[in-house]
Coordinates of C-alpha atoms in Angstrom, one line a residue:
Chain A
M1 CA -0.1 0.1 0.1
N2 CA 1.4 3.2 -1.0
A3 CA 1.4 5.8 1.7
A4 CA -0.6 8.9 1.2
L5 CA 0.6 10.5 4.5
A6 CA 3.7 9.4 6.6
I7 CA 4.4 11.3 9.7
A8 CA 7.8 10.4 11.3
D9 CA 8.8 11.6 14.9
L10 CA 6.6 15.0 14.8
R11 CA 7.5 17.4 17.6
V12 CA 5.6 20.6 18.2
H13 CA 6.5 22.7 21.1
A14 CA 4.1 25.5 22.5
G15 CA 6.3 27.4 24.7
D16 CA 8.3 25.2 27.0
R17 CA 5.4 22.5 26.5
A18 CA 5.6 19.6 24.1
V19 CA 2.3 19.4 22.5
L20 CA 3.4 16.6 20.2
D21 CA 6.4 14.8 21.3
G22 CA 7.4 12.5 18.7
V23 CA 4.0 11.2 16.9
T24 CA 4.6 8.6 14.0
L25 CA 1.6 7.8 11.8
T26 CA 0.8 6.7 8.3
A27 CA -2.2 6.5 6.1
G28 CA -2.6 4.5 3.1
E29 CA -4.0 5.8 -0.2
G30 CA -7.8 5.4 0.2
E31 CA -7.5 4.4 3.9
H32 CA -9.8 5.7 6.5
I33 CA -8.0 6.4 9.9
S34 CA -9.3 7.8 13.2
V35 CA -7.0 9.7 15.7
V36 CA -8.5 9.5 19.1
G37 CA -7.5 10.4 22.6
P38 CA -8.4 12.6 25.6
N39 CA -8.8 16.3 25.4
G40 CA -5.3 18.1 25.0
A41 CA -3.5 15.2 23.6
G42 CA -2.5 17.0 20.4
K43 CA -5.0 15.7 18.0
T44 CA -5.9 19.2 16.5
T45 CA -2.5 20.3 16.5
L46 CA -1.5 17.2 14.3
L47 CA -4.1 18.3 11.7
R48 CA -2.9 21.8 11.9
C49 CA 0.5 20.7 11.0
L50 CA -0.9 19.2 8.0
I51 CA -2.3 22.1 6.6
R52 CA 0.8 24.0 7.7
A53 CA -1.2 26.3 10.1
C54 CA 1.5 25.1 12.7
R55 CA 5.3 24.5 12.3
P56 CA 6.8 21.6 13.7
A57 CA 10.0 21.8 15.6
S58 CA 11.4 18.6 14.1
G59 CA 10.3 15.5 12.5
S60 CA 9.1 14.8 9.0
I61 CA 5.7 14.8 7.0
R62 CA 5.6 13.4 3.8
V63 CA 2.5 13.8 1.5
F64 CA 2.5 11.2 -1.4
G65 CA 6.3 10.7 -0.8
K66 CA 7.1 14.4 -1.1
D67 CA 8.2 16.4 1.8
L68 CA 5.4 18.7 3.2
G69 CA 7.4 21.9 3.2
A70 CA 8.3 21.4 -0.6
Y71 CA 4.5 22.0 -1.7
K72 CA 3.5 25.4 -2.9
P73 CA 0.3 26.4 -0.7
K74 CA -1.9 25.9 -3.9
E75 CA -0.3 22.8 -4.7
L76 CA -0.7 21.3 -1.2
A77 CA -4.4 22.4 -1.2
R78 CA -5.2 20.3 -4.3
L79 CA -4.1 17.2 -2.5
V80 CA -5.4 18.0 1.1
G81 CA -8.5 19.4 2.4
Y82 CA -9.5 20.2 5.9
V83 CA -12.9 20.4 7.7
P84 CA -12.2 22.4 11.0
Q85 CA -13.7 21.8 14.3
G86 CA -17.4 22.9 14.8
D87 CA -17.3 26.0 16.8
R88 CA -16.9 28.9 14.4
S89 CA -18.0 32.3 13.7
L90 CA -19.0 32.6 10.2
A91 CA -18.9 35.4 7.5
P92 CA -22.1 35.9 5.9
F93 CA -21.5 34.2 2.5
T94 CA -24.0 32.2 0.6
V95 CA -23.6 28.3 0.8
R96 CA -22.5 28.3 -3.0
E97 CA -20.0 31.4 -2.4
F98 CA -18.7 29.5 0.6
V99 CA -18.2 25.9 -1.4
M100 CA -16.7 28.0 -4.3
M101 CA -14.0 29.1 -2.3
G102 CA -12.9 25.3 -2.0
R103 CA -11.8 25.9 -5.5
Y104 CA -9.4 28.5 -4.7
P105 CA -6.1 26.3 -5.2
Y106 CA -7.6 25.9 -8.9
L107 CA -8.6 30.0 -9.5
R108 CA -6.4 32.6 -10.9
A109 CA -6.6 36.2 -9.7
F110 CA -9.0 38.7 -11.7
S111 CA -10.5 35.5 -13.6
P112 CA -14.0 34.2 -12.9
P113 CA -14.3 30.5 -12.0
A114 CA -14.1 28.1 -14.8
S115 CA -16.9 25.6 -15.9
S116 CA -14.9 22.7 -14.1
D117 CA -15.1 25.0 -10.9
R118 CA -18.7 25.1 -11.3
D119 CA -19.1 21.7 -12.0
A120 CA -17.1 20.6 -8.9
V121 CA -19.0 22.9 -6.7
E122 CA -22.3 21.4 -7.9
R123 CA -21.3 17.9 -7.3
A124 CA -20.1 18.7 -4.0
L125 CA -23.4 20.3 -3.3
A126 CA -25.2 17.5 -4.7
D127 CA -23.0 14.9 -2.8
T128 CA -23.7 16.5 0.6
G129 CA -27.3 17.3 0.1
M130 CA -26.9 20.8 0.2
E131 CA -28.5 21.9 -3.3
P132 CA -31.7 23.1 -1.4
F133 CA -29.4 25.3 0.9
A134 CA -27.2 26.8 -2.0
E135 CA -28.4 30.3 -1.6
R136 CA -28.7 30.4 1.9
A137 CA -26.5 32.8 4.1
M138 CA -23.9 30.6 6.2
P139 CA -25.1 32.3 9.5
T140 CA -28.7 30.9 8.9
L141 CA -27.8 27.4 8.9
S142 CA -28.1 25.0 11.7
G143 CA -25.2 23.0 13.2
G144 CA -25.7 20.0 11.1
E145 CA -26.3 21.9 7.9
C146 CA -23.2 24.1 8.5
Q147 CA -21.3 21.1 9.0
K148 CA -22.5 19.7 5.7
A149 CA -21.5 23.0 3.8
F150 CA -18.0 22.8 5.4
I151 CA -17.7 19.3 4.0
A152 CA -19.0 20.3 0.8
A153 CA -16.3 23.2 0.4
A154 CA -13.6 20.6 1.4
L155 CA -15.0 18.1 -1.4
A156 CA -15.0 21.0 -4.0
Q157 CA -11.3 21.3 -3.3
E158 CA -11.1 17.9 -4.8
P159 CA -8.4 16.7 -2.3
R160 CA -7.0 13.1 -2.1
I161 CA -6.4 13.5 1.6
L162 CA -9.5 14.7 3.6
L163 CA -8.7 15.9 7.3
L164 CA -11.6 16.2 9.7
D165 CA -11.6 17.6 13.0
E166 CA -14.3 16.2 15.0
P167 CA -16.9 16.1 12.2
T168 CA -19.9 14.9 14.2
T169 CA -19.0 16.3 17.7
F170 CA -21.5 19.0 18.0
L171 CA -24.5 17.5 16.0
D172 CA -27.6 15.7 17.3
P173 CA -27.9 11.8 16.5
G174 CA -29.7 12.1 13.4
Y175 CA -27.0 14.5 11.7
Q176 CA -24.3 12.5 13.3
D177 CA -25.5 9.4 11.6
E178 CA -26.1 11.2 8.5
V179 CA -22.5 13.1 8.3
A180 CA -20.6 9.8 9.1
R181 CA -22.3 7.9 6.4
L182 CA -21.9 10.8 3.9
L183 CA -18.4 10.8 4.5
T184 CA -17.8 7.1 4.2
R185 CA -19.8 7.0 0.9
V186 CA -18.4 10.1 -0.6
T187 CA -14.6 9.4 0.4
R188 CA -15.2 6.0 -1.1
E189 CA -16.6 6.8 -4.2
R190 CA -13.7 9.6 -4.6
G191 CA -11.2 7.3 -3.4
A192 CA -9.8 9.7 -0.9
T193 CA -7.7 9.2 2.3
V194 CA -9.4 10.2 5.4
V195 CA -7.9 11.2 8.6
A196 CA -10.6 12.0 11.0
V197 CA -9.9 13.4 14.4
T198 CA -12.6 12.1 16.9
H199 CA -14.1 11.6 20.5
D200 CA -16.5 9.2 19.2
I201 CA -14.7 6.2 19.4
N202 CA -17.9 3.9 18.5
A203 CA -18.0 5.5 15.4
A204 CA -14.2 5.4 14.6
A205 CA -14.2 1.6 15.6
L206 CA -17.2 1.1 12.8
A207 CA -15.7 3.3 10.1
S208 CA -12.0 3.2 10.1
A209 CA -9.6 0.6 9.2
R210 CA -6.9 1.7 11.8
I211 CA -7.0 3.9 15.0
F212 CA -4.2 6.0 16.3
A213 CA -4.5 6.9 20.0
L214 CA -2.6 10.1 21.2
G215 CA -1.8 10.6 24.8
A216 CA 0.2 13.7 26.2
G217 CA 1.7 14.2 22.7
T218 CA 2.9 10.6 21.8
V219 CA 1.1 7.7 20.1
V220 CA -0.3 5.2 22.8
Y221 CA -1.8 2.9 20.3
A222 CA -1.9 2.2 16.7
G223 CA -3.4 -0.6 15.2
S224 CA -6.7 -2.2 13.9
A225 CA -9.9 -0.7 15.0
R226 CA -11.2 -3.9 16.5
A227 CA -8.2 -4.5 18.8
F228 CA -8.8 -1.0 20.1
M229 CA -11.8 -1.7 21.6
D230 CA -10.6 -3.7 24.4
N231 CA -10.2 -2.4 28.0
A232 CA -6.7 -3.1 28.4
V233 CA -6.2 -0.6 25.5
L234 CA -8.8 1.6 26.5
A235 CA -7.5 1.9 30.0
R236 CA -4.0 2.7 28.5
V237 CA -5.6 5.7 26.4
Y238 CA -8.4 7.2 28.7
G239 CA -7.2 5.9 32.3
R240 CA -10.3 3.7 32.8
E241 CA -12.3 0.8 31.6
F242 CA -15.5 1.0 29.9
L243 CA -18.6 -1.4 29.6
L244 CA -18.4 -3.0 26.1
A245 CA -21.0 -4.8 24.1
P246 CA -20.9 -6.2 20.3
H247 CA -22.6 -4.4 17.7
P248 CA -25.5 -6.6 16.5
R249 CA -24.7 -6.7 13.1
T250 CA -20.7 -6.8 12.9
G251 CA -19.9 -8.0 16.4
T252 CA -17.3 -5.1 17.0
P253 CA -17.3 -4.4 20.4
L254 CA -18.7 -0.8 21.4
I255 CA -18.8 1.4 24.4
V256 CA -22.3 1.5 26.1
P257 CA -23.0 3.8 28.9
E258 CA -23.0 2.6 32.4
A259 CA -26.6 2.2 34.0
P260 CA -27.1 3.9 37.2
P261 CA -28.0 1.4 40.0
W262 CA -31.7 2.9 40.1
A263 CA -32.2 2.4 36.5
P264 CA -35.2 0.0 35.7
Chain B
M1 CA -33.7 44.0 -3.6
G2 CA -32.9 40.3 -2.6
A3 CA -34.1 39.0 -6.2
V4 CA -31.8 41.4 -8.1
N5 CA -28.5 39.6 -8.6
P6 CA -25.5 41.4 -6.7
G7 CA -23.6 41.8 -10.1
R8 CA -26.5 44.0 -11.2
R9 CA -26.4 46.0 -7.9
L10 CA -22.7 46.9 -8.4
A11 CA -23.8 48.0 -11.9
V12 CA -26.3 50.4 -10.8
L13 CA -24.1 51.8 -8.1
A14 CA -21.3 52.3 -10.7
V15 CA -23.9 54.6 -12.7
C16 CA -24.9 56.3 -9.4
A17 CA -21.1 56.7 -8.4
L18 CA -20.5 58.2 -11.9
A19 CA -23.5 60.6 -11.9
V20 CA -22.4 61.9 -8.2
A21 CA -18.9 62.6 -9.8
L22 CA -20.2 64.3 -12.8
A23 CA -22.9 66.6 -10.8
A24 CA -20.6 67.4 -7.6
P25 CA -18.3 70.0 -9.2
W26 CA -21.5 72.1 -10.1
I27 CA -22.3 72.4 -6.6
G28 CA -21.0 75.2 -4.3
Y29 CA -21.3 78.7 -3.5
G30 CA -22.8 80.3 -6.5
A31 CA -24.0 78.8 -9.9
T32 CA -21.4 77.7 -12.5
P33 CA -22.8 78.8 -15.9
P34 CA -22.4 75.7 -18.0
A35 CA -20.3 77.8 -20.6
A36 CA -17.5 78.3 -18.1
A37 CA -17.3 74.7 -17.6
F38 CA -16.7 73.9 -21.2
A39 CA -14.0 76.6 -21.6
P40 CA -11.5 75.7 -19.1
F41 CA -8.9 78.3 -20.4
S42 CA -11.2 81.2 -20.8
G43 CA -9.8 82.9 -17.8
T44 CA -13.0 83.9 -16.6
A45 CA -13.7 83.6 -12.8
D46 CA -16.1 81.1 -13.1
A47 CA -13.9 78.8 -15.1
E48 CA -11.2 79.3 -12.6
I49 CA -13.5 78.2 -9.7
F50 CA -14.8 75.2 -11.9
W51 CA -11.4 73.8 -13.1
R52 CA -9.1 75.1 -10.5
F53 CA -11.1 74.5 -7.3
R54 CA -14.2 72.3 -8.1
V55 CA -13.2 69.5 -10.2
P56 CA -9.7 68.7 -8.4
R57 CA -11.6 68.8 -5.1
V58 CA -14.1 66.3 -6.3
L59 CA -11.6 64.2 -7.7
L60 CA -9.5 64.3 -4.6
G61 CA -12.4 63.7 -2.4
F62 CA -13.3 60.8 -4.7
L63 CA -9.9 59.3 -4.6
A64 CA -9.8 59.6 -0.7
G65 CA -13.1 58.0 -0.2
A66 CA -12.8 55.3 -2.4
G67 CA -9.3 54.5 -0.9
L68 CA -10.6 54.6 2.6
A69 CA -13.4 52.3 2.0
A70 CA -11.4 49.6 0.0
A71 CA -8.9 49.9 2.9
G72 CA -11.9 49.3 5.2
A73 CA -13.2 46.4 3.6
A74 CA -9.9 44.8 3.5
F75 CA -9.2 45.2 7.0
Q76 CA -12.4 43.9 8.1
A77 CA -12.0 40.7 6.2
M78 CA -8.5 40.5 7.2
F79 CA -9.0 40.9 10.9
R80 CA -12.5 39.3 10.7
N81 CA -13.7 42.2 12.8
P82 CA -16.3 44.3 11.8
L83 CA -15.0 47.3 13.7
A84 CA -11.8 47.3 11.8
T85 CA -11.2 50.9 10.3
P86 CA -8.4 51.8 8.0
F87 CA -7.1 53.7 11.2
T88 CA -7.2 50.6 13.6
L89 CA -3.3 50.0 13.0
G90 CA -2.4 53.4 14.1
V91 CA -1.5 54.7 10.7
S92 CA -3.7 57.7 11.2
S93 CA -2.4 58.7 14.5
G94 CA 1.3 58.3 13.3
A95 CA 0.2 60.7 10.6
A96 CA -1.6 63.0 12.8
F97 CA 1.5 63.4 15.0
G98 CA 3.7 64.0 12.1
A99 CA 1.4 67.0 10.9
A100 CA 1.2 68.3 14.4
L101 CA 5.0 68.3 14.9
S102 CA 5.4 70.1 11.5
I103 CA 2.6 73.0 12.6
Q104 CA 4.3 73.2 16.1
L105 CA 7.8 73.4 14.8
G106 CA 6.6 75.5 12.1
L107 CA 8.6 73.5 9.4
P108 CA 8.3 74.7 5.7
A109 CA 4.9 75.2 4.1
A110 CA 6.1 73.4 1.0
I111 CA 8.7 70.3 0.7
L112 CA 9.1 69.8 -2.9
W113 CA 5.5 70.3 -4.5
L114 CA 3.7 69.0 -1.5
P115 CA 2.6 70.9 1.4
G116 CA 5.0 70.4 4.4
G117 CA 2.2 69.1 6.7
A118 CA 1.6 66.3 4.3
V119 CA 5.2 65.0 4.0
C120 CA 5.5 65.0 7.8
A121 CA 2.3 63.3 8.0
L122 CA 3.6 60.6 5.6
A123 CA 6.7 60.1 7.4
G124 CA 4.6 59.7 10.9
A125 CA 2.4 57.1 9.1
L126 CA 5.3 55.3 7.6
L127 CA 6.8 55.3 11.2
A128 CA 3.7 53.7 12.6
I129 CA 3.5 51.1 9.9
L130 CA 7.0 50.0 10.2
I131 CA 6.7 49.7 14.3
V132 CA 3.6 47.6 14.0
Y133 CA 5.0 45.5 11.4
G134 CA 8.0 44.9 13.1
L135 CA 6.2 43.8 16.4
A136 CA 3.9 41.6 14.3
R137 CA 6.7 39.9 12.9
S138 CA 8.2 39.0 16.0
H139 CA 5.3 36.7 16.5
P140 CA 4.5 35.0 13.5
E141 CA 2.3 32.4 15.2
R142 CA -0.3 35.0 16.3
S143 CA 0.5 37.7 13.9
I144 CA -2.9 39.1 13.5
A145 CA -3.7 39.4 17.2
V146 CA -0.5 41.1 17.6
L147 CA -0.9 43.5 14.6
L148 CA -4.1 44.6 16.1
L149 CA -3.1 45.0 19.8
A150 CA 0.2 46.7 18.5
G151 CA -1.8 49.0 16.3
V152 CA -4.1 50.1 18.9
A153 CA -1.4 50.6 21.6
L154 CA 0.6 52.7 19.1
S155 CA -2.5 54.6 18.3
F156 CA -2.9 55.8 21.9
F157 CA 0.9 56.5 22.4
F158 CA 1.0 58.7 19.3
S159 CA -2.6 60.5 20.4
S160 CA -0.7 61.2 23.6
L161 CA 2.3 62.5 22.0
L162 CA -0.4 64.6 20.0
L163 CA -2.1 65.7 23.2
F164 CA 1.3 66.8 24.5
L165 CA 2.1 68.9 21.4
H166 CA -1.2 70.4 21.3
Y167 CA -0.9 71.3 25.0
L168 CA 2.4 73.1 24.4
A169 CA 1.1 74.8 21.1
D170 CA -0.1 78.3 21.1
F171 CA -3.6 79.4 20.0
T172 CA -3.0 79.7 16.5
R173 CA -1.1 76.4 16.2
S174 CA -3.6 74.6 18.4
F175 CA -6.2 76.0 16.1
L176 CA -4.0 74.7 13.0
I177 CA -3.9 71.4 14.7
V178 CA -7.6 70.9 15.5
R179 CA -8.5 71.9 11.9
W180 CA -5.9 69.4 10.4
L181 CA -7.5 66.6 12.5
M182 CA -10.9 67.4 11.3
G183 CA -9.9 66.3 8.0
G184 CA -11.0 68.1 4.8
L185 CA -10.5 69.0 1.3
Q186 CA -10.9 72.8 1.3
K187 CA -7.4 73.7 0.9
T188 CA -7.5 72.1 -2.7
D189 CA -6.0 74.3 -5.4
G190 CA -5.3 72.9 -8.6
F191 CA -4.3 69.1 -9.5
A192 CA -1.2 68.8 -7.2
G193 CA -3.0 67.2 -4.5
V194 CA -4.7 64.7 -6.9
L195 CA -1.6 63.9 -8.8
A196 CA 0.1 63.2 -5.4
L197 CA -2.7 60.9 -4.2
A198 CA -3.5 59.2 -7.3
P199 CA -0.5 56.7 -7.3
F200 CA -1.2 55.8 -3.4
V201 CA -4.9 55.0 -4.0
A202 CA -4.3 53.3 -7.6
S203 CA -1.7 50.9 -6.4
G204 CA -3.6 50.2 -3.0
S205 CA -6.7 49.5 -4.7
A206 CA -5.0 47.6 -7.4
I207 CA -3.4 45.2 -4.7
I208 CA -6.8 45.0 -2.9
L209 CA -8.6 43.9 -6.0
A210 CA -6.0 41.5 -7.0
F211 CA -6.4 39.6 -3.5
T212 CA -10.2 39.5 -3.3
H213 CA -10.3 35.6 -3.1
E214 CA -7.7 35.6 -0.5
L215 CA -9.8 38.2 1.6
N216 CA -13.0 36.0 1.2
L217 CA -10.8 33.1 2.6
L218 CA -9.2 35.1 5.4
A219 CA -12.5 36.2 6.6
T220 CA -13.5 32.4 6.9
G221 CA -10.4 32.0 9.3
E222 CA -6.7 31.8 8.9
D223 CA -6.6 27.9 9.3
L224 CA -9.3 27.4 6.7
A225 CA -7.5 29.8 4.4
A226 CA -4.3 28.1 4.7
S227 CA -5.9 24.8 4.0
R228 CA -7.3 26.0 0.8
G229 CA -4.1 27.2 -0.4
V230 CA -3.6 30.8 0.7
G231 CA -0.1 31.6 1.7
V232 CA -1.6 33.3 4.7
R233 CA 1.6 35.2 6.2
R234 CA 2.8 36.4 2.8
V235 CA -0.9 37.8 1.6
Q236 CA -1.4 39.3 5.1
A237 CA 1.9 41.1 4.9
V238 CA 1.4 42.2 1.3
L239 CA -2.3 43.4 2.1
F240 CA -0.9 45.2 5.3
F241 CA 1.5 47.2 3.5
A242 CA -0.6 48.1 0.6
V243 CA -3.4 49.2 2.6
S244 CA -1.4 50.9 5.2
L245 CA 0.8 53.0 2.6
M246 CA -2.6 54.0 0.9
V247 CA -4.1 55.0 4.0
G248 CA -0.9 57.0 5.0
G249 CA -1.0 58.7 1.7
I250 CA -4.9 59.8 2.0
V251 CA -4.4 61.0 5.7
A252 CA -1.3 62.8 4.8
L253 CA -3.0 64.7 2.0
C254 CA -6.9 64.9 3.4
G255 CA -6.5 64.4 7.4
P256 CA -8.0 61.7 9.1
I257 CA -11.6 61.6 7.6
G258 CA -13.3 59.1 9.6
F259 CA -16.6 57.1 9.1
V260 CA -15.9 56.3 5.3
G261 CA -13.5 53.5 5.9
M262 CA -15.6 51.8 8.4
M263 CA -19.1 52.2 7.5
V264 CA -19.2 52.4 3.7
P265 CA -17.9 48.8 3.5
H266 CA -20.8 47.8 5.8
M267 CA -23.1 49.8 3.6
C268 CA -22.0 48.0 0.7
R269 CA -22.3 44.6 2.3
L270 CA -25.7 45.2 3.2
A271 CA -26.8 46.8 -0.2
V272 CA -24.7 44.7 -2.7
S273 CA -22.8 41.6 -1.2
P274 CA -20.6 40.6 1.5
N275 CA -18.3 38.7 -1.1
N276 CA -15.3 40.7 -1.4
R277 CA -15.2 39.9 -5.1
L278 CA -18.2 42.5 -5.4
L279 CA -17.8 44.4 -1.9
V280 CA -14.2 46.0 -2.8
P281 CA -15.2 47.3 -6.2
A282 CA -18.6 48.4 -4.7
S283 CA -16.8 50.2 -1.7
L284 CA -14.3 51.8 -3.9
L285 CA -17.2 53.3 -6.1
A286 CA -19.4 54.0 -2.9
G287 CA -16.7 55.5 -0.9
G288 CA -15.6 57.7 -3.7
A289 CA -19.2 59.1 -4.4
F290 CA -20.3 59.3 -0.6
L291 CA -17.0 61.3 0.2
A292 CA -17.5 63.5 -3.1
A293 CA -21.2 64.0 -2.0
C294 CA -20.4 65.0 1.6
D295 CA -18.0 67.4 0.4
A296 CA -20.5 69.0 -1.8
F297 CA -22.8 69.1 1.1
A298 CA -20.1 70.5 3.4
R299 CA -19.2 73.4 1.0
T300 CA -22.8 74.6 0.7
I301 CA -24.7 74.0 3.9
I302 CA -23.3 77.2 5.6
A303 CA -22.1 79.0 2.3
P304 CA -20.1 81.0 1.6
A305 CA -18.4 79.4 4.7
E306 CA -17.4 75.8 4.7
I307 CA -17.3 72.8 7.1
P308 CA -14.6 70.3 7.0
V309 CA -15.9 67.1 5.5
G310 CA -14.8 65.2 8.2
V311 CA -17.5 66.7 10.3
I312 CA -20.2 66.0 7.6
T313 CA -19.2 62.1 7.0
A314 CA -20.8 60.8 10.2
L315 CA -23.4 63.3 10.6
L316 CA -24.9 62.3 7.1
G317 CA -23.6 58.7 7.1
G318 CA -24.7 57.8 10.6
P319 CA -28.3 58.0 10.3
F320 CA -28.3 56.7 6.6
F321 CA -26.5 53.6 8.0
L322 CA -29.0 53.1 10.9
W323 CA -31.7 53.3 8.4
L324 CA -30.3 50.7 6.2
L325 CA -29.7 48.4 9.0
A326 CA -33.0 48.6 10.4
G327 CA -34.5 47.8 6.9
R328 CA -32.3 44.8 6.8
R329 CA -32.8 43.5 10.0
R330 CA -35.3 41.0 9.0
R331 CA -33.0 39.7 6.2
D332 CA -30.1 37.4 7.0
R333 CA -27.0 39.5 6.1
V334 CA -26.1 41.5 9.1
P335 CA -22.6 42.4 9.2
G336 CA -20.5 40.6 11.7
E337 CA -23.4 38.4 12.8
D338 CA -22.4 35.2 14.5
P339 CA -24.8 32.1 14.2
A340 CA -27.2 32.1 16.7

């Protein structure tokens, strides 16, 4: 399997503190991986390094075999798309305008979008079911619609690697399910590699091939999703054990909430 | 208005702006006979007033207003802050200090072909720009936050220096300093000012227009812009210098005319589009027309005396903006509004 993404011994410092302290991680082409771990483990920092919003102190990041720093900004953006975390203040663009911004790495200054740009935007809107909202202003969308608009914009970018920062965390169960399915379907259709940072380890265990767990800036688990759902592993990552029960169809162990003693 | 497409609204705005620019030279104390306007070299008093004072003044006002509004639109997108103005980063305070210093020290009335005050004001603006940029560069990870804080702190610092100078000044100089701070176009005499300002506004506006895609992306956040392929630090630096130099030139020649740079972009956001592809050209047109119109008003309202245009801009523009805001409240595009 060719590595779409290969991170080796990545270190990032914030002041004296090491946010990432030697992270090694790979993702094959078309592979779906999840990065999990407690708050403050450095998951978002890892993604920010991949879009070069954060400068590592040492280590290497290779995207399709080429050093991340060797890419021009637009060249990199044609390969790597990013959906940031859910809490955001929005400029009042329409959804279509916002999704069109995903085409930036393909545009030239002063020239209007080409037909290929408009096609990519329409396809992204259709794939995410956002066509009926195309003329709505971004600040008027609900959380779920907004998340789909952000995904649509990243898809319009036609990246080969899609980075997602907690894509379902702030959504209601209906939208969580919808967004999760959407991501699986669309990325599979497009053959894109997915790197998802998430707290939803049940969803990660079901959707992704491999899981990387970060703890205090280092990788504490890297391996198959199924083997991750084991209390020996979970205790290492989250510092406690959980109640596990198999998924009714796939048999994958999933975390279920403990019932209080007075529950009927 | 929602049904009309934004491109058409921009075209309507362009026609209106042109109409204002053509009409404004005719407005002022005493009627101008059309014959005088079509005979610029006839030597009559009417032709002299029209071509030596009115036309350059309207052009200067149009250039200054256009530049300030485009600068405001650019800074509001770059800083993701609806309260950003062309003066947020301390350029105008630096310029004001420079101008006050030249008044206080009684520097020569003209340096080269430019008024001495303008040259000193420009030097003050440049000083402010370099200090702010130097501070921001020392914190590359948080350059926008540092840029804003450094700019605001520097504004206060220069304002204090200005107060100090003002306190030391005698009555005449104190009067001159206050007049300079009001901002105005009334000293226009011939085309020298227009020719001096045109390169600043032309180059600044051209750069802002070239970066409208990037402004849209920066308005959605630095990380997202970076992920879409914007070279964020480079674009911010280019825009910062282009906008600041243009604002420095405008303030040096016309004084710190307020309101235009902050409110005209908001008016255009409501009336045309929040998309910088349209917003920047709309702000250029509307800012120019707005300032030219305000100045026409300023020179007629208590004619034959004149009021500095800086006094009029907010007086006329404030209520107009509030009316626009009230009319749009139900619609979805309120500037700077966060999702509920």
